[in-house]
């Protein structure tokens, strides 16, 4: 489970690198960085961000380190994230290995294969965390909602802690001002030196139908669903601002041939796993099969996000002009609506896959067209 989570959250950054290949700032560097209206946008393979950001920071990379002082929100995604310094408002982060040692003015929403809030971390508001392994050594001013394979709490939390996990450990330095409520099949390991003011409550976890309060974090989506949706919105913003050619092409393809995109997306969704099994039958083909599987997960994620962008773009054509800001807002609203619809039986189970089929089909058509173009150029 931890490996799957790490791979899923690594995919947005892995996808961003090849897409940005046409935005070189040097002969061997695939990065792009822009400041628009005080907001800083950055993407690439390996990024180090410093200085002061007057507005928001939106960045994605395979490896990303930030020591920037951000006045607004920070939205970051990548394979390896290390975030320090100060963030004036909210932090949204998703990655394979996420390490935070920053002062966050308001709330933190973080997901990853491995997430660590270091001892220097201070979150003024609430923290929503999801991943394979989560460790909390810093301070959180409000409530913590966490879902992970294993959770280690050894910091100061002023509010309640809601945890859904297989393994929960509360260290000797833990100070919890409210209740510790956890959902697990296993008893929590709580150090005698830990302080839990509101007491400890263990609740049975129904894996078939988890209770709504398990990830309760105010109205709306749960912590994991909310962080996952935020990660998708971050990826959509990166594509729109850093590599607009790709979502533009997907929107055009969906607009011109929606039926063909849906059909091809459905066929691709079924045929690629079959190809994976056939390749994996031979020992020699196992490495190729594994790459095919990773590419399949990447295609699912990118197809869903670009499909949502296309839906937002098509709706915008009936209203305001399709500027980047409006496109990002429309894509974000579309992704949130899809997340909410996913909780509606039957209707949500149909609409979400249709959007993904359309995006996957458009991407496969674009890939086929690109291959044909390269063949013609070689001739």
PDB file of C-alpha atoms in Angstrom, residues 215-348:
ATOM      1  CA  UNK A 215     -11.536  11.947   8.300  1.00  0.00           C
ATOM      2  CA  UNK A 216     -13.816  14.727   9.404  1.00  0.00           C
ATOM      3  CA  UNK A 217     -12.156  18.042   8.846  1.00  0.00           C
ATOM      4  CA  UNK A 218     -15.014  20.428   8.700  1.00  0.00           C
ATOM      5  CA  UNK A 219     -17.727  20.412   6.026  1.00  0.00           C
ATOM      6  CA  UNK A 220     -17.121  18.874   2.638  1.00  0.00           C
ATOM      7  CA  UNK A 221     -14.504  16.328   1.670  1.00  0.00           C
ATOM      8  CA  UNK A 222     -12.570  14.186   4.100  1.00  0.00           C
ATOM      9  CA  UNK A 223      -8.869  14.736   4.710  1.00  0.00           C
ATOM     10  CA  UNK A 224      -7.595  12.140   2.254  1.00  0.00           C
ATOM     11  CA  UNK A 225     -10.164  12.964  -0.442  1.00  0.00           C
ATOM     12  CA  UNK A 226      -9.528  16.668   0.035  1.00  0.00           C
ATOM     13  CA  UNK A 227      -5.749  16.352  -0.184  1.00  0.00           C
ATOM     14  CA  UNK A 228      -6.006  14.068  -3.230  1.00  0.00           C
ATOM     15  CA  UNK A 229      -8.279  16.595  -4.967  1.00  0.00           C
ATOM     16  CA  UNK A 230      -5.872  19.400  -4.073  1.00  0.00           C
ATOM     17  CA  UNK A 231      -3.021  17.389  -5.592  1.00  0.00           C
ATOM     18  CA  UNK A 232      -5.008  17.035  -8.822  1.00  0.00           C
ATOM     19  CA  UNK A 233      -5.714  20.778  -8.840  1.00  0.00           C
ATOM     20  CA  UNK A 234      -1.986  21.480  -8.395  1.00  0.00           C
ATOM     21  CA  UNK A 235      -1.192  19.231 -11.365  1.00  0.00           C
ATOM     22  CA  UNK A 236      -3.901  20.930 -13.460  1.00  0.00           C
ATOM     23  CA  UNK A 237      -2.456  24.362 -12.615  1.00  0.00           C
ATOM     24  CA  UNK A 238       1.052  23.212 -13.545  1.00  0.00           C
ATOM     25  CA  UNK A 239      -0.141  21.920 -16.906  1.00  0.00           C
ATOM     26  CA  UNK A 240      -2.135  25.073 -17.699  1.00  0.00           C
ATOM     27  CA  UNK A 241       0.646  27.496 -16.769  1.00  0.00           C
ATOM     28  CA  UNK A 242       3.835  25.563 -17.548  1.00  0.00           C
ATOM     29  CA  UNK A 243       2.775  23.365 -20.464  1.00  0.00           C
ATOM     30  CA  UNK A 244      -0.431  24.795 -21.946  1.00  0.00           C
ATOM     31  CA  UNK A 245       0.091  23.065 -25.290  1.00  0.00           C
ATOM     32  CA  UNK A 246      -0.877  19.679 -23.853  1.00  0.00           C
ATOM     33  CA  UNK A 247      -4.227  20.626 -22.234  1.00  0.00           C
ATOM     34  CA  UNK A 248      -4.982  22.821 -25.268  1.00  0.00           C
ATOM     35  CA  UNK A 249      -4.511  19.836 -27.571  1.00  0.00           C
ATOM     36  CA  UNK A 250      -6.612  17.563 -25.352  1.00  0.00           C
ATOM     37  CA  UNK A 251      -9.438  20.114 -25.219  1.00  0.00           C
ATOM     38  CA  UNK A 252      -9.360  20.490 -29.010  1.00  0.00           C
ATOM     39  CA  UNK A 253      -9.405  16.735 -29.511  1.00  0.00           C
ATOM     40  CA  UNK A 254     -12.294  16.202 -27.067  1.00  0.00           C
ATOM     41  CA  UNK A 255     -14.238  19.069 -28.650  1.00  0.00           C
ATOM     42  CA  UNK A 256     -13.742  17.773 -32.192  1.00  0.00           C
ATOM     43  CA  UNK A 257     -14.184  14.042 -31.559  1.00  0.00           C
ATOM     44  CA  UNK A 258     -15.718  13.410 -28.133  1.00  0.00           C
ATOM     45  CA  UNK A 259     -17.150  10.019 -29.141  1.00  0.00           C
ATOM     46  CA  UNK A 260     -13.869   8.764 -30.536  1.00  0.00           C
ATOM     47  CA  UNK A 261     -12.009   9.960 -27.429  1.00  0.00           C
ATOM     48  CA  UNK A 262     -14.444   8.164 -25.121  1.00  0.00           C
ATOM     49  CA  UNK A 263     -14.247   4.936 -27.111  1.00  0.00           C
ATOM     50  CA  UNK A 264     -10.472   4.941 -27.454  1.00  0.00           C
ATOM     51  CA  UNK A 265     -10.090   5.794 -23.761  1.00  0.00           C
ATOM     52  CA  UNK A 266     -12.279   2.858 -22.767  1.00  0.00           C
ATOM     53  CA  UNK A 267     -10.383   0.479 -25.070  1.00  0.00           C
ATOM     54  CA  UNK A 268      -7.017   1.715 -23.787  1.00  0.00           C
ATOM     55  CA  UNK A 269      -8.122   1.320 -20.179  1.00  0.00           C
ATOM     56  CA  UNK A 270      -8.843  -2.375 -20.810  1.00  0.00           C
ATOM     57  CA  UNK A 271      -6.111  -3.303 -23.301  1.00  0.00           C
ATOM     58  CA  UNK A 272      -3.086  -1.880 -21.470  1.00  0.00           C
ATOM     59  CA  UNK A 273      -3.474  -4.167 -18.389  1.00  0.00           C
ATOM     60  CA  UNK A 274      -3.869  -7.138 -20.745  1.00  0.00           C
ATOM     61  CA  UNK A 275      -0.639  -6.152 -22.491  1.00  0.00           C
ATOM     62  CA  UNK A 276       1.028  -5.896 -19.066  1.00  0.00           C
ATOM     63  CA  UNK A 277       0.044  -9.485 -18.228  1.00  0.00           C
ATOM     64  CA  UNK A 278       1.195 -10.808 -21.595  1.00  0.00           C
ATOM     65  CA  UNK A 279       4.569  -9.083 -21.333  1.00  0.00           C
ATOM     66  CA  UNK A 280       5.070 -10.196 -17.723  1.00  0.00           C
ATOM     67  CA  UNK A 281       4.633 -13.870 -18.693  1.00  0.00           C
ATOM     68  CA  UNK A 282       8.218 -13.944 -19.922  1.00  0.00           C
ATOM     69  CA  UNK A 283      10.978 -13.325 -17.389  1.00  0.00           C
ATOM     70  CA  UNK A 284      12.845 -11.082 -19.830  1.00  0.00           C
ATOM     71  CA  UNK A 285       9.759  -8.938 -20.249  1.00  0.00           C
ATOM     72  CA  UNK A 286       9.227  -8.229 -16.531  1.00  0.00           C
ATOM     73  CA  UNK A 287      11.161  -4.905 -16.504  1.00  0.00           C
ATOM     74  CA  UNK A 288       9.209  -3.738 -19.547  1.00  0.00           C
ATOM     75  CA  UNK A 289       5.978  -4.874 -17.888  1.00  0.00           C
ATOM     76  CA  UNK A 290       6.759  -2.845 -14.774  1.00  0.00           C
ATOM     77  CA  UNK A 291       7.436   0.252 -16.878  1.00  0.00           C
ATOM     78  CA  UNK A 292       4.171  -0.406 -18.707  1.00  0.00           C
ATOM     79  CA  UNK A 293       2.336  -0.569 -15.387  1.00  0.00           C
ATOM     80  CA  UNK A 294       3.849   2.723 -14.198  1.00  0.00           C
ATOM     81  CA  UNK A 295       2.963   4.292 -17.542  1.00  0.00           C
ATOM     82  CA  UNK A 296      -0.577   2.996 -17.128  1.00  0.00           C
ATOM     83  CA  UNK A 297      -0.962   4.686 -13.737  1.00  0.00           C
ATOM     84  CA  UNK A 298       0.498   7.862 -15.225  1.00  0.00           C
ATOM     85  CA  UNK A 299      -1.968   7.710 -18.109  1.00  0.00           C
ATOM     86  CA  UNK A 300      -4.905   7.277 -15.720  1.00  0.00           C
ATOM     87  CA  UNK A 301      -3.878  10.283 -13.658  1.00  0.00           C
ATOM     88  CA  UNK A 302      -3.000  12.528 -16.578  1.00  0.00           C
ATOM     89  CA  UNK A 303      -6.125  11.460 -18.480  1.00  0.00           C
ATOM     90  CA  UNK A 304      -8.372  12.334 -15.548  1.00  0.00           C
ATOM     91  CA  UNK A 305      -6.772  15.752 -14.993  1.00  0.00           C
ATOM     92  CA  UNK A 306      -6.627  16.750 -18.672  1.00  0.00           C
ATOM     93  CA  UNK A 307     -10.191  15.495 -19.105  1.00  0.00           C
ATOM     94  CA  UNK A 308     -11.300  17.757 -16.251  1.00  0.00           C
ATOM     95  CA  UNK A 309      -9.401  20.674 -17.794  1.00  0.00           C
ATOM     96  CA  UNK A 310     -11.168  20.006 -21.100  1.00  0.00           C
ATOM     97  CA  UNK A 311     -14.577  20.025 -19.389  1.00  0.00           C
ATOM     98  CA  UNK A 312     -13.729  23.339 -17.721  1.00  0.00           C
ATOM     99  CA  UNK A 313     -12.462  24.791 -21.015  1.00  0.00           C
ATOM    100  CA  UNK A 314     -15.621  23.784 -22.874  1.00  0.00           C
ATOM    101  CA  UNK A 315     -17.784  25.377 -20.182  1.00  0.00           C
ATOM    102  CA  UNK A 316     -15.712  28.563 -20.295  1.00  0.00           C
ATOM    103  CA  UNK A 317     -16.350  28.955 -24.010  1.00  0.00           C
ATOM    104  CA  UNK A 318     -19.939  29.722 -23.118  1.00  0.00           C
ATOM    105  CA  UNK A 319     -18.907  32.433 -20.689  1.00  0.00           C
ATOM    106  CA  UNK A 320     -15.781  34.460 -20.016  1.00  0.00           C
ATOM    107  CA  UNK A 321     -12.620  34.322 -22.087  1.00  0.00           C
ATOM    108  CA  UNK A 322     -10.300  31.340 -21.516  1.00  0.00           C
ATOM    109  CA  UNK A 323      -7.417  33.093 -19.706  1.00  0.00           C
ATOM    110  CA  UNK A 324      -5.040  30.936 -17.696  1.00  0.00           C
ATOM    111  CA  UNK A 325      -6.499  32.110 -14.424  1.00  0.00           C
ATOM    112  CA  UNK A 326     -10.062  31.353 -15.489  1.00  0.00           C
ATOM    113  CA  UNK A 327      -9.005  28.007 -16.948  1.00  0.00           C
ATOM    114  CA  UNK A 328      -7.320  27.005 -13.682  1.00  0.00           C
ATOM    115  CA  UNK A 329     -10.382  28.066 -11.697  1.00  0.00           C
ATOM    116  CA  UNK A 330     -12.707  26.149 -14.045  1.00  0.00           C
ATOM    117  CA  UNK A 331     -10.517  23.033 -13.817  1.00  0.00           C
ATOM    118  CA  UNK A 332     -10.404  23.284 -10.016  1.00  0.00           C
ATOM    119  CA  UNK A 333     -14.186  23.609  -9.798  1.00  0.00           C
ATOM    120  CA  UNK A 334     -14.610  20.662 -12.169  1.00  0.00           C
ATOM    121  CA  UNK A 335     -12.294  18.463 -10.080  1.00  0.00           C
ATOM    122  CA  UNK A 336     -14.075  19.396  -6.847  1.00  0.00           C
ATOM    123  CA  UNK A 337     -17.482  18.689  -8.408  1.00  0.00           C
ATOM    124  CA  UNK A 338     -16.234  15.325  -9.680  1.00  0.00           C
ATOM    125  CA  UNK A 339     -14.945  14.486  -6.194  1.00  0.00           C
ATOM    126  CA  UNK A 340     -18.331  15.327  -4.695  1.00  0.00           C
ATOM    127  CA  UNK A 341     -20.182  13.382  -7.384  1.00  0.00           C
ATOM    128  CA  UNK A 342     -18.003  10.355  -6.635  1.00  0.00           C
ATOM    129  CA  UNK A 343     -19.881  10.073  -3.335  1.00  0.00           C
ATOM    130  CA  UNK A 344     -23.237   9.878  -5.171  1.00  0.00           C
ATOM    131  CA  UNK A 345     -24.144   6.261  -6.057  1.00  0.00           C
ATOM    132  CA  UNK A 346     -24.422   5.367  -9.754  1.00  0.00           C
ATOM    133  CA  UNK A 347     -24.329   8.954 -11.098  1.00  0.00           C
ATOM    134  CA  UNK A 348     -20.872   9.709  -9.686  1.00  0.00           C
TER     135      UNK A 348
END
